[in-house]
PDB file of C-alpha atoms in Angstrom:
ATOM      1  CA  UNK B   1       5.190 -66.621-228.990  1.00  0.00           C
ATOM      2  CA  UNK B   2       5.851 -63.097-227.458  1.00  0.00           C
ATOM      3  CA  UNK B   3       9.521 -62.262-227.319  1.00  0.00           C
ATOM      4  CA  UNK B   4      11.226 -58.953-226.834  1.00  0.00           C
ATOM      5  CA  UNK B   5      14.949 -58.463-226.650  1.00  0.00           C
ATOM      6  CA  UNK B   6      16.746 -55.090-226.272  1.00  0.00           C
ATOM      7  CA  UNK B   7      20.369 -53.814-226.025  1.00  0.00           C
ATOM      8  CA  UNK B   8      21.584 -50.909-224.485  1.00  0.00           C
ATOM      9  CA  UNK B   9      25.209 -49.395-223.692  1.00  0.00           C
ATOM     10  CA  UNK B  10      25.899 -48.051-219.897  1.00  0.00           C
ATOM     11  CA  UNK B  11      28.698 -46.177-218.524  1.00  0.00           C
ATOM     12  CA  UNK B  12      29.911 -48.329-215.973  1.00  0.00           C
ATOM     13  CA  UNK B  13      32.262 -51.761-215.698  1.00  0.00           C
ATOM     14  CA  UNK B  14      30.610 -55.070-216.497  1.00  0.00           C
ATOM     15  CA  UNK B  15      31.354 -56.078-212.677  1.00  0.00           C
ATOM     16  CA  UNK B  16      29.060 -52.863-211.106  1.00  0.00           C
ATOM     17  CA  UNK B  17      26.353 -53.581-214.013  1.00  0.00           C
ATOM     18  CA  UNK B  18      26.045 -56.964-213.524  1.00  0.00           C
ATOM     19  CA  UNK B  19      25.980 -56.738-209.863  1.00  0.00           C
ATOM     20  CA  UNK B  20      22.955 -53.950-209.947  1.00  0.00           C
ATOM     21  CA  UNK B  21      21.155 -55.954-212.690  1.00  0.00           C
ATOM     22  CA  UNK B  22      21.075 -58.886-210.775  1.00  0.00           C
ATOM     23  CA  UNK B  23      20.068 -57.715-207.353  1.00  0.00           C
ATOM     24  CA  UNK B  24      16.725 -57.256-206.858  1.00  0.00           C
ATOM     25  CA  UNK B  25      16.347 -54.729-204.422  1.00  0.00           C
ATOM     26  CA  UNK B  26      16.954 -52.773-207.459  1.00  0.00           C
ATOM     27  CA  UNK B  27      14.083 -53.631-209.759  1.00  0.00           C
ATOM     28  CA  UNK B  28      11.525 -50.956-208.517  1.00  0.00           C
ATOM     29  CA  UNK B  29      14.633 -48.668-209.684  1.00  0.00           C
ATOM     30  CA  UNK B  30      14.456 -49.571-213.212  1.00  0.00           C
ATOM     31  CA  UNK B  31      11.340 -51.688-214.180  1.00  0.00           C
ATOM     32  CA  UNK B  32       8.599 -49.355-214.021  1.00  0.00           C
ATOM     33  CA  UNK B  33       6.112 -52.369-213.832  1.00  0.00           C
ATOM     34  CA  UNK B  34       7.451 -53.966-210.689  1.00  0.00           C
ATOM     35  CA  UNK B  35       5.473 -53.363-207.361  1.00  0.00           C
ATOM     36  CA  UNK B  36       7.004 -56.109-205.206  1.00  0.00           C
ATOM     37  CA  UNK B  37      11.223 -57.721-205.513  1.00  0.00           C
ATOM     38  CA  UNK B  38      13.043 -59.353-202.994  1.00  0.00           C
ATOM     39  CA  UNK B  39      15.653 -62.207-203.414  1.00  0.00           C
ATOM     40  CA  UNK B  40      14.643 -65.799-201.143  1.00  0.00           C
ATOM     41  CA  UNK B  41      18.480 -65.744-200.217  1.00  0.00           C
ATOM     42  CA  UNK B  42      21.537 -65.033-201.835  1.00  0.00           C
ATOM     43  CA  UNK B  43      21.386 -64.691-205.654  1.00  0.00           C
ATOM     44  CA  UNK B  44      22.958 -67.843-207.639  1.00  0.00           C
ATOM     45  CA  UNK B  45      21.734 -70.585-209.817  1.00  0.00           C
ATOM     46  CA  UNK B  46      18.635 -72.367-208.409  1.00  0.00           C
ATOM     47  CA  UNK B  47      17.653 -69.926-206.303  1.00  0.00           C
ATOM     48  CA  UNK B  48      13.973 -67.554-206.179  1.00  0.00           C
ATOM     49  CA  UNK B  49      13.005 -63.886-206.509  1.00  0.00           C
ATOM     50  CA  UNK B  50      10.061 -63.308-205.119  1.00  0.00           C
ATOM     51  CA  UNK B  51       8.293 -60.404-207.459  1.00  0.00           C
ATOM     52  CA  UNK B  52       4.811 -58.279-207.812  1.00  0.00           C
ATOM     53  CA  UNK B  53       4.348 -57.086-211.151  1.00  0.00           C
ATOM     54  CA  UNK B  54       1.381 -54.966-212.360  1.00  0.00           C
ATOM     55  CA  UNK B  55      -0.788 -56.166-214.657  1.00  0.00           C
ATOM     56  CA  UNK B  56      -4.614 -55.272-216.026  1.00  0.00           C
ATOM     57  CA  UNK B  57      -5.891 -52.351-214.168  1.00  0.00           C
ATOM     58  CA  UNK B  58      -2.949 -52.172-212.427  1.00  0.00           C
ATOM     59  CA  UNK B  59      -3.483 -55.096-210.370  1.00  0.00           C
ATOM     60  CA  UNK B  60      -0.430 -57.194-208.685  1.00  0.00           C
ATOM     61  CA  UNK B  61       0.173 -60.685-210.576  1.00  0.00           C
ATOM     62  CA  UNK B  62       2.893 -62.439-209.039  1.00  0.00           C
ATOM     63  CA  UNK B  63       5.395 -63.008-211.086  1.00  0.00           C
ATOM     64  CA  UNK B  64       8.369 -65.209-208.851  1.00  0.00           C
ATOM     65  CA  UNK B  65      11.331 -66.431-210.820  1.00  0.00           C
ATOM     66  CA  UNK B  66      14.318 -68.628-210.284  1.00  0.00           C
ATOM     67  CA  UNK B  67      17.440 -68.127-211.428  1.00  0.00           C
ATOM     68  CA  UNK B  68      19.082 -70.638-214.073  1.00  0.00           C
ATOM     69  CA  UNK B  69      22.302 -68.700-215.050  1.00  0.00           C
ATOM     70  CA  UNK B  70      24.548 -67.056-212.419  1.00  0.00           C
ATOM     71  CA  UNK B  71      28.179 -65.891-214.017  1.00  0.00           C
ATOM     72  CA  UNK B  72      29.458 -62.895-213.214  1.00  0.00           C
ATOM     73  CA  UNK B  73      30.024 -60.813-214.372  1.00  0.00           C
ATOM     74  CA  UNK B  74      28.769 -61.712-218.394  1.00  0.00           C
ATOM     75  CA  UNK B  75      25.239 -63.984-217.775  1.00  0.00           C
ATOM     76  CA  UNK B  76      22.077 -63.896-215.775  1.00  0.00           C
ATOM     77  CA  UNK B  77      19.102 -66.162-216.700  1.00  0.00           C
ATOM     78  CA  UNK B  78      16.130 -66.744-214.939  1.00  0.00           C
ATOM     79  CA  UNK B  79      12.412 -68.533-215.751  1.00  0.00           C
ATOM     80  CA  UNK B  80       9.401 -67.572-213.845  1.00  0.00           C
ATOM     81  CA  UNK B  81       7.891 -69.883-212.111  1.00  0.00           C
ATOM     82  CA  UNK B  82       4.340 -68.196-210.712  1.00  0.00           C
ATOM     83  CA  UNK B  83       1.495 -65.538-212.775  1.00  0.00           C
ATOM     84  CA  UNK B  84      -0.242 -66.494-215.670  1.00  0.00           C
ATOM     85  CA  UNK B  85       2.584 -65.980-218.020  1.00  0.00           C
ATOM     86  CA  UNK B  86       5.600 -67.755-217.640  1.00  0.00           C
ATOM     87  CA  UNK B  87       8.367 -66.362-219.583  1.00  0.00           C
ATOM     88  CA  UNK B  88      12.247 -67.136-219.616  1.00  0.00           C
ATOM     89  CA  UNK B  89      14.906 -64.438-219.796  1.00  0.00           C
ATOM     90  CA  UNK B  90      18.950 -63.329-220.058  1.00  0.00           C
ATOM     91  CA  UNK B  91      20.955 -61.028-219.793  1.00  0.00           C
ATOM     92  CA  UNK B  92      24.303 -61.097-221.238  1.00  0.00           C
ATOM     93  CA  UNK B  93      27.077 -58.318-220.179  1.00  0.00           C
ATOM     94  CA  UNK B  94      29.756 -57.637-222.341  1.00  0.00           C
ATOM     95  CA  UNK B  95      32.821 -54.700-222.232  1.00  0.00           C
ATOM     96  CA  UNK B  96      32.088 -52.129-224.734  1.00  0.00           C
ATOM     97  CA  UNK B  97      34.860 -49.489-224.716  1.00  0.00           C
ATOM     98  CA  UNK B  98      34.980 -48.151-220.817  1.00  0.00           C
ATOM     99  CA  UNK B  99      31.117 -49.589-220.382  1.00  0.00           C
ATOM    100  CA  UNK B 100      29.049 -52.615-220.496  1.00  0.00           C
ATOM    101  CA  UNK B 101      26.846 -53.133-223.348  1.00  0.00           C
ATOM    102  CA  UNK B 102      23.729 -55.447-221.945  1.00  0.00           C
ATOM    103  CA  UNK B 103      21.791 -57.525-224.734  1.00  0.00           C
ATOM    104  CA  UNK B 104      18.216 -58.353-222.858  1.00  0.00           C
ATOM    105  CA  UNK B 105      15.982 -61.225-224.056  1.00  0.00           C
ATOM    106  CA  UNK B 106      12.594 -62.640-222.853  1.00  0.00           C
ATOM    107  CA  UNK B 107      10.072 -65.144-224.264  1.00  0.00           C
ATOM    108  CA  UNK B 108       7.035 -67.299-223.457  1.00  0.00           C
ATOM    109  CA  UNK B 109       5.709 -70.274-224.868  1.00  0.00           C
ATOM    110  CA  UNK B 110       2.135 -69.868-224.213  1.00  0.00           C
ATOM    111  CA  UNK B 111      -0.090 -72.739-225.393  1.00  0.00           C
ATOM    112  CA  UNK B 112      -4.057 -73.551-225.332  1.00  0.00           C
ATOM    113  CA  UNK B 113      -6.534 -70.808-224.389  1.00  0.00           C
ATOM    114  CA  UNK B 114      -3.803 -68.839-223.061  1.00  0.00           C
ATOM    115  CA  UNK B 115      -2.336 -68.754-226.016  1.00  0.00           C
ATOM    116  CA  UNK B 116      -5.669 -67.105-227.816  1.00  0.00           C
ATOM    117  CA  UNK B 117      -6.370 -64.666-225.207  1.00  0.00           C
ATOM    118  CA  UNK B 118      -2.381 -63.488-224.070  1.00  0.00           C
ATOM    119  CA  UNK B 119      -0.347 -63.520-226.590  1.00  0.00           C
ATOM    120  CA  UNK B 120      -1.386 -60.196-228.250  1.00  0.00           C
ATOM    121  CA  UNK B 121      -1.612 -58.156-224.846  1.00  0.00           C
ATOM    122  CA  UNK B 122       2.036 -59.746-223.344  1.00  0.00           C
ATOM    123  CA  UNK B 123       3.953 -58.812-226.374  1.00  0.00           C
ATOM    124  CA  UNK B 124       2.364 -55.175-225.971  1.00  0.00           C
ATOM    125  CA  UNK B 125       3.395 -54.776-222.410  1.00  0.00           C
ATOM    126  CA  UNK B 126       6.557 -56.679-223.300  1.00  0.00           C
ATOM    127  CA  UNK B 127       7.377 -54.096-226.320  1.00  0.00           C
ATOM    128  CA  UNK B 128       6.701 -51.201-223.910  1.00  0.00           C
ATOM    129  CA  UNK B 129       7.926 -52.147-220.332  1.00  0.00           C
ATOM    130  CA  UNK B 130      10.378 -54.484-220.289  1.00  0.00           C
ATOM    131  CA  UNK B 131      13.443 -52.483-220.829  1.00  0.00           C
ATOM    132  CA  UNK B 132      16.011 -50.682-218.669  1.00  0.00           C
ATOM    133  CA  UNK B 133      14.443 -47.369-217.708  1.00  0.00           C
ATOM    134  CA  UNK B 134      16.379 -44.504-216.401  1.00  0.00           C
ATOM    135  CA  UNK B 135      13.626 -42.723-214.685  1.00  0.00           C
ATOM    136  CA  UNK B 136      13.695 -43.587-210.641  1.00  0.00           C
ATOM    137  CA  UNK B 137      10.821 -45.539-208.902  1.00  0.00           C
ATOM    138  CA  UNK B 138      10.297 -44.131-205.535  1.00  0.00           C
TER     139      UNK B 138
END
């Protein structure tokens, strides 16, 4: 099964980080591999992201998610529910000193021939891109 998880420290309140991490108008700012974000109405438990992410050849795969956690300002979960993969993912927020240390998790159960042919090349582009970037998109 590929899985990646990371953790990083930032320099802001848990409130501020939680609130960028969970908007999506701010994806192309941090996932490099993002072409396409926007939220199908306001952000909470149950509801959709739509989201573009590039894949072989850098060619769009869609890549929509709904949300399944929504607490501010310490949890975020989501599973997506469109592309060829279909991981499941948290965050988790927590004070650390006068910032917010962010633990990051994703996973996918893939099964069948998808299984065979995926699971090598997801955990490589999970490994590289999916963690908080500083450089700006755009």
């Amino acid at each position: 099964m590929p899985a990646a998880q990371r953790t990083i420290t930032i320099d802001r309140p848990p409130e501020q980080v939680f609130a960028f991490f969970t908007d999506p108008d701010n994806d192309l700012r941090w996932r490099s591999h993002v072409k396409e974000a926007a939220a199908r109405g306001p952000i909470g438990v149950g509801s959709s992201v739509h989201q573009v992410v590039s894949g072989p050849g850098g060619r769009g795969i869609p890549a929509d998610l709904e949300v399944t956690a929504y607490e501010p300002p310490s949890h975020y979960a989501f599973k997506v529910i469109a592309g060829p993969a279909r991981p499941i993912g948290e965050f988790r927020f927590a004070p650390a000193g006068e910032g917010t240390q962010v633990s990051s998790s994703l996973s996918a159960e893939l099964g069948g021939i998808k299984k065979l042919i995926m699971s090598k090349s997801v955990q490589q582009e999970w490994t590289v891109r999916w963690q908080p970037s500083t450089r700006r998109k755009r």
